[in-house]
mmCIF file of C-alpha atoms and ligand atoms in Angstrom:
data_model
loop_
_atom_site.group_PDB
_atom_site.id
_atom_site.type_symbol
_atom_site.label_atom_id
_atom_site.label_comp_id
_atom_site.label_asym_id
_atom_site.label_seq_id
_atom_site.Cartn_x
_atom_site.Cartn_y
_atom_site.Cartn_z
ATOM 1 C CA UNK A 19 161.028 47.754 61.506
ATOM 2 C CA UNK A 20 159.158 45.050 59.654
ATOM 3 C CA UNK A 21 157.811 44.495 56.148
ATOM 4 C CA UNK A 22 154.198 45.034 57.203
ATOM 5 C CA UNK A 23 155.063 48.563 58.264
ATOM 6 C CA UNK A 24 156.753 49.289 54.957
ATOM 7 C CA UNK A 25 153.763 48.179 52.890
ATOM 8 C CA UNK A 26 151.011 49.627 55.085
ATOM 9 C CA UNK A 27 152.444 52.558 56.998
ATOM 10 C CA UNK A 28 148.920 53.604 57.984
ATOM 11 C CA UNK A 29 148.751 50.559 60.296
ATOM 12 C CA UNK A 30 151.547 52.098 62.362
ATOM 13 C CA UNK A 31 149.592 55.385 62.475
ATOM 14 C CA UNK A 32 146.742 53.539 64.240
ATOM 15 C CA UNK A 33 149.064 53.330 67.265
ATOM 16 C CA UNK A 34 150.073 57.007 67.280
ATOM 17 C CA UNK A 35 146.935 58.991 66.396
ATOM 18 C CA UNK A 36 146.904 60.923 69.683
ATOM 19 C CA UNK A 37 150.635 61.570 69.531
ATOM 20 C CA UNK A 38 150.344 62.760 65.929
ATOM 21 C CA UNK A 39 147.383 64.986 66.706
ATOM 22 C CA UNK A 40 149.407 66.730 69.416
ATOM 23 C CA UNK A 41 152.719 66.864 67.546
ATOM 24 C CA UNK A 42 151.466 67.976 64.110
ATOM 25 C CA UNK A 43 152.038 71.729 63.658
ATOM 26 C CA UNK A 44 148.658 73.420 63.276
ATOM 27 C CA UNK A 45 149.931 76.953 62.557
ATOM 28 C CA UNK A 46 149.484 76.654 58.783
ATOM 29 C CA UNK A 47 153.109 77.006 57.815
ATOM 30 C CA UNK A 48 151.839 75.640 54.459
ATOM 31 C CA UNK A 49 149.766 78.781 53.815
ATOM 32 C CA UNK A 50 151.875 80.040 50.867
ATOM 33 C CA UNK A 51 151.076 76.827 48.963
ATOM 34 C CA UNK A 52 147.476 76.575 50.136
ATOM 35 C CA UNK A 53 146.784 80.184 49.101
ATOM 36 C CA UNK A 54 148.235 79.469 45.643
ATOM 37 C CA UNK A 55 145.970 76.419 45.306
ATOM 38 C CA UNK A 56 142.863 78.402 46.297
ATOM 39 C CA UNK A 57 143.733 81.143 43.781
ATOM 40 C CA UNK A 58 144.223 78.602 40.978
ATOM 41 C CA UNK A 59 140.845 76.821 41.099
ATOM 42 C CA UNK A 60 137.184 77.943 41.091
ATOM 43 C CA UNK A 61 135.646 79.068 44.400
ATOM 44 C CA UNK A 62 133.784 76.520 46.544
ATOM 45 C CA UNK A 63 135.408 73.635 44.704
ATOM 46 C CA UNK A 64 136.128 70.050 45.726
ATOM 47 C CA UNK A 65 139.226 68.636 47.426
ATOM 48 C CA UNK A 66 140.401 65.026 47.540
ATOM 49 C CA UNK A 67 142.724 64.809 50.553
ATOM 50 C CA UNK A 68 144.729 61.572 50.347
ATOM 51 C CA UNK A 69 146.270 60.536 53.653
ATOM 52 C CA UNK A 70 144.254 63.277 55.344
ATOM 53 C CA UNK A 71 145.365 62.404 58.900
ATOM 54 C CA UNK A 72 143.341 64.230 61.549
ATOM 55 C CA UNK A 73 141.918 66.813 59.130
ATOM 56 C CA UNK A 74 143.776 69.599 60.917
ATOM 57 C CA UNK A 75 145.018 71.974 59.788
ATOM 58 C CA UNK A 76 144.830 71.301 56.024
ATOM 59 C CA UNK A 77 141.300 69.978 55.425
ATOM 60 C CA UNK A 78 140.085 72.567 57.924
ATOM 61 C CA UNK A 79 141.752 75.347 55.889
ATOM 62 C CA UNK A 80 139.809 74.317 52.776
ATOM 63 C CA UNK A 81 136.528 73.813 54.664
ATOM 64 C CA UNK A 82 136.868 77.347 56.089
ATOM 65 C CA UNK A 83 137.333 78.641 52.512
ATOM 66 C CA UNK A 84 134.084 76.972 51.368
ATOM 67 C CA UNK A 85 135.512 73.845 49.707
ATOM 68 C CA UNK A 86 133.953 70.383 50.033
ATOM 69 C CA UNK A 87 136.352 67.704 51.272
ATOM 70 C CA UNK A 88 136.622 64.027 50.492
ATOM 71 C CA UNK A 89 139.256 62.738 52.895
ATOM 72 C CA UNK A 90 140.888 59.331 52.533
ATOM 73 C CA UNK A 91 143.136 57.642 55.063
ATOM 74 C CA UNK A 92 144.189 54.048 55.680
ATOM 75 C CA UNK A 93 143.910 54.585 59.430
ATOM 76 C CA UNK A 94 140.411 54.041 60.820
ATOM 77 C CA UNK A 95 141.178 56.075 63.911
ATOM 78 C CA UNK A 96 142.329 59.082 61.860
ATOM 79 C CA UNK A 97 139.073 58.968 59.897
ATOM 80 C CA UNK A 98 136.992 58.639 63.092
ATOM 81 C CA UNK A 99 138.621 61.840 64.345
ATOM 82 C CA UNK A 100 137.913 63.632 61.033
ATOM 83 C CA UNK A 101 134.250 62.516 61.148
ATOM 84 C CA UNK A 102 133.929 63.860 64.681
ATOM 85 C CA UNK A 103 135.578 67.174 63.784
ATOM 86 C CA UNK A 104 133.998 67.788 60.381
ATOM 87 C CA UNK A 105 130.814 65.679 60.140
ATOM 88 C CA UNK A 106 129.529 67.466 57.041
ATOM 89 C CA UNK A 107 132.437 66.249 54.879
ATOM 90 C CA UNK A 108 132.977 62.853 53.264
ATOM 91 C CA UNK A 109 135.539 60.598 54.992
ATOM 92 C CA UNK A 110 136.706 57.245 53.624
ATOM 93 C CA UNK A 111 138.900 54.552 55.202
ATOM 94 C CA UNK A 112 141.016 53.273 52.335
ATOM 95 C CA UNK A 113 144.523 52.741 51.146
ATOM 96 C CA UNK A 114 145.057 55.610 48.671
ATOM 97 C CA UNK A 115 146.468 53.095 46.167
ATOM 98 C CA UNK A 116 143.037 51.437 45.962
ATOM 99 C CA UNK A 117 140.684 54.364 45.507
ATOM 100 C CA UNK A 118 138.356 54.622 42.543
ATOM 101 C CA UNK A 119 135.927 57.397 43.466
ATOM 102 C CA UNK A 120 134.266 57.910 40.036
ATOM 103 C CA UNK A 121 134.479 61.660 40.467
ATOM 104 C CA UNK A 122 136.939 64.362 39.472
ATOM 105 C CA UNK A 123 138.149 66.992 41.942
ATOM 106 C CA UNK A 124 139.416 70.578 41.674
ATOM 107 C CA UNK A 125 142.245 69.796 44.085
ATOM 108 C CA UNK A 126 144.094 66.620 45.037
ATOM 109 C CA UNK A 127 146.357 66.701 48.079
ATOM 110 C CA UNK A 128 148.796 64.020 49.184
ATOM 111 C CA UNK A 129 150.536 66.069 51.832
ATOM 112 C CA UNK A 130 153.103 64.248 53.991
ATOM 113 C CA UNK A 131 151.362 60.975 53.076
ATOM 114 C CA UNK A 132 152.448 60.079 49.527
ATOM 115 C CA UNK A 133 156.024 59.814 50.823
ATOM 116 C CA UNK A 134 154.952 56.804 52.920
ATOM 117 C CA UNK A 135 154.445 54.754 49.722
ATOM 118 C CA UNK A 136 157.245 52.704 48.214
ATOM 119 C CA UNK A 137 158.740 53.907 44.948
ATOM 120 C CA UNK A 138 156.711 51.644 42.647
ATOM 121 C CA UNK A 139 153.470 52.563 44.412
ATOM 122 C CA UNK A 140 154.350 56.246 43.992
ATOM 123 C CA UNK A 141 154.864 55.777 40.244
ATOM 124 C CA UNK A 142 151.452 54.091 39.944
ATOM 125 C CA UNK A 143 149.704 56.853 41.917
ATOM 126 C CA UNK A 144 150.141 59.309 39.037
ATOM 127 C CA UNK A 145 147.500 57.425 37.041
ATOM 128 C CA UNK A 146 145.145 57.650 40.057
ATOM 129 C CA UNK A 147 145.830 61.384 40.335
ATOM 130 C CA UNK A 148 145.081 61.753 36.636
ATOM 131 C CA UNK A 149 141.759 59.903 36.782
ATOM 132 C CA UNK A 150 140.539 61.952 39.769
ATOM 133 C CA UNK A 151 141.498 65.509 38.704
ATOM 134 C CA UNK A 152 139.435 68.010 36.710
ATOM 135 C CA UNK A 153 140.984 69.875 33.785
ATOM 136 C CA UNK A 154 142.778 72.874 35.311
ATOM 137 C CA UNK A 155 142.773 71.167 38.717
ATOM 138 C CA UNK A 156 145.697 71.293 41.130
ATOM 139 C CA UNK A 157 147.726 68.403 42.531
ATOM 140 C CA UNK A 158 149.909 69.139 45.576
ATOM 141 C CA UNK A 159 152.132 66.639 47.334
ATOM 142 C CA UNK A 160 155.313 66.470 49.355
ATOM 143 C CA UNK A 161 158.251 64.204 48.579
ATOM 144 C CA UNK A 162 161.751 63.534 49.860
ATOM 145 C CA UNK A 163 164.453 65.921 48.727
ATOM 146 C CA UNK A 164 166.216 63.184 46.739
ATOM 147 C CA UNK A 165 165.737 59.606 45.533
ATOM 148 C CA UNK A 166 165.941 57.019 48.327
ATOM 149 C CA UNK A 167 164.317 55.308 51.307
ATOM 150 C CA UNK A 168 164.374 56.461 54.937
ATOM 151 C CA UNK A 169 162.987 55.083 58.212
ATOM 152 C CA UNK A 170 162.372 57.483 61.066
ATOM 153 C CA UNK A 171 160.947 57.371 64.562
ATOM 154 C CA UNK A 172 157.591 59.087 64.952
ATOM 155 C CA UNK A 173 155.957 58.839 68.347
ATOM 156 C CA UNK A 174 157.784 55.558 69.012
ATOM 157 C CA UNK A 175 156.889 53.943 65.666
ATOM 158 C CA UNK A 176 159.449 53.382 62.928
ATOM 159 C CA UNK A 177 157.839 54.837 59.802
ATOM 160 C CA UNK A 178 158.946 54.162 56.227
ATOM 161 C CA UNK A 179 159.399 57.000 53.709
ATOM 162 C CA UNK A 180 160.500 56.862 50.079
ATOM 163 C CA UNK A 181 161.221 59.302 47.304
ATOM 164 C CA UNK A 182 161.857 59.238 43.581
ATOM 165 C CA UNK A 183 164.304 61.687 42.009
ATOM 166 C CA UNK A 184 163.096 65.180 41.091
ATOM 167 C CA UNK A 185 163.644 64.306 37.427
ATOM 168 C CA UNK A 186 161.395 61.275 37.687
ATOM 169 C CA UNK A 187 158.606 63.260 39.392
ATOM 170 C CA UNK A 188 158.898 65.854 36.597
ATOM 171 C CA UNK A 189 158.560 63.101 33.950
ATOM 172 C CA UNK A 190 155.626 61.389 35.691
ATOM 173 C CA UNK A 191 153.773 64.700 36.001
ATOM 174 C CA UNK A 192 154.452 65.562 32.365
ATOM 175 C CA UNK A 193 153.261 62.145 31.210
ATOM 176 C CA UNK A 194 149.904 62.790 32.928
ATOM 177 C CA UNK A 195 149.697 66.359 31.498
ATOM 178 C CA UNK A 196 150.411 68.184 34.744
ATOM 179 C CA UNK A 197 152.408 71.423 34.498
ATOM 180 C CA UNK A 198 154.695 72.029 37.497
ATOM 181 C CA UNK A 199 153.889 75.368 39.174
ATOM 182 C CA UNK A 200 156.097 74.895 42.231
ATOM 183 C CA UNK A 201 158.939 72.568 43.137
ATOM 184 C CA UNK A 202 160.449 73.820 46.366
ATOM 185 C CA UNK A 203 163.153 71.688 48.004
ATOM 186 C CA UNK A 204 163.357 71.711 51.820
ATOM 187 C CA UNK A 205 161.371 74.891 52.400
ATOM 188 C CA UNK A 206 162.582 76.285 55.748
ATOM 189 C CA UNK A 207 159.290 78.208 56.143
ATOM 190 C CA UNK A 208 157.374 74.946 55.796
ATOM 191 C CA UNK A 209 159.201 72.612 58.178
ATOM 192 C CA UNK A 210 161.810 71.714 55.507
ATOM 193 C CA UNK A 211 159.113 70.107 53.333
ATOM 194 C CA UNK A 212 159.858 69.408 49.676
ATOM 195 C CA UNK A 213 156.740 70.610 47.934
ATOM 196 C CA UNK A 214 155.241 69.992 44.499
ATOM 197 C CA UNK A 215 152.260 71.916 43.139
ATOM 198 C CA UNK A 216 151.159 71.051 39.596
ATOM 199 C CA UNK A 217 148.208 71.966 37.405
ATOM 200 C CA UNK A 218 146.382 69.652 34.996
ATOM 201 C CA UNK A 219 146.438 71.150 31.529
HETATM 202 C C1 SAM B 14 152.188 62.413 58.362
HETATM 203 S S1 SAM B 14 150.481 62.019 58.277
HETATM 204 C C2 SAM B 14 149.918 63.425 57.326
HETATM 205 C C3 SAM B 14 148.478 63.736 57.534
HETATM 206 C C4 SAM B 14 147.977 65.018 56.841
HETATM 207 N N1 SAM B 14 148.058 64.930 55.399
HETATM 208 C C5 SAM B 14 148.734 66.218 57.343
HETATM 209 O O1 SAM B 14 149.416 66.881 56.547
HETATM 210 O O2 SAM B 14 148.606 66.496 58.549
HETATM 211 C C6 SAM B 14 150.395 60.690 57.115
HETATM 212 C C7 SAM B 14 149.009 60.099 56.959
HETATM 213 O O3 SAM B 14 149.005 59.262 55.797
HETATM 214 C C8 SAM B 14 148.257 58.099 56.073
HETATM 215 N N2 SAM B 14 148.704 57.047 55.142
HETATM 216 C C9 SAM B 14 149.916 56.465 55.050
HETATM 217 N N3 SAM B 14 149.948 55.572 54.052
HETATM 218 C C10 SAM B 14 148.709 55.589 53.481
HETATM 219 C C11 SAM B 14 148.109 54.885 52.399
HETATM 220 N N4 SAM B 14 148.800 53.976 51.697
HETATM 221 N N5 SAM B 14 146.820 55.160 52.098
HETATM 222 C C12 SAM B 14 146.101 56.064 52.818
HETATM 223 N N6 SAM B 14 146.618 56.753 53.858
HETATM 224 C C13 SAM B 14 147.910 56.527 54.185
HETATM 225 C C14 SAM B 14 148.545 57.811 57.533
HETATM 226 O O4 SAM B 14 147.600 56.964 58.127
HETATM 227 C C15 SAM B 14 148.576 59.216 58.113
HETATM 228 O O5 SAM B 14 147.310 59.615 58.566
#
């Protein structure tokens, strides 16, 4: 458990891409949220998938529905896999905290990735969400169930996770003119994920 891993969790993912690809549930237990997102934005829209991992199953879900994906991940190996699987989409190796894509998207996802940022980085990400979303666009991310920091073993790597309080997420979203559509804590149908879906007003 060292500082490098806390600041750049994606470096640890470089070591466990194959493990993650095998272990990550691909059965679309997220479908309730993904269906809501699709219903809330225009057809054939654009998705910015931050911390996209292997592209399966979430980017694939949107590609199958006719959306165009821009996937961003700090792990080169994750992005190589996405390029191989979905060569028609745009894939970028970058820390999500450093993106400046000069384009606005219908959907921004930070699914099971945003929670790898430390608390201050998470606060700053709301400005990045705001500058990359279209009016009426949807932001969806997962967080911890309560404020704090946690380390956990994933495929033999100790990975850092952090969360702000629900109240602080509500305030940050409001400050960037996002209206909360869903805040579900520890959804048993979705692997106990704590899910936020918000719409830019
Ligand atoms: C648990 S995986 C989730 C992948 C995908 N979103 C999913 O739901 O299957 C977390 C991903 O976030 C990426 N990641 C972690 N910190 C990141 C950062 N600061 N910038 C970009 N990607 C990051 C990791 O490399 C990893 O691919």
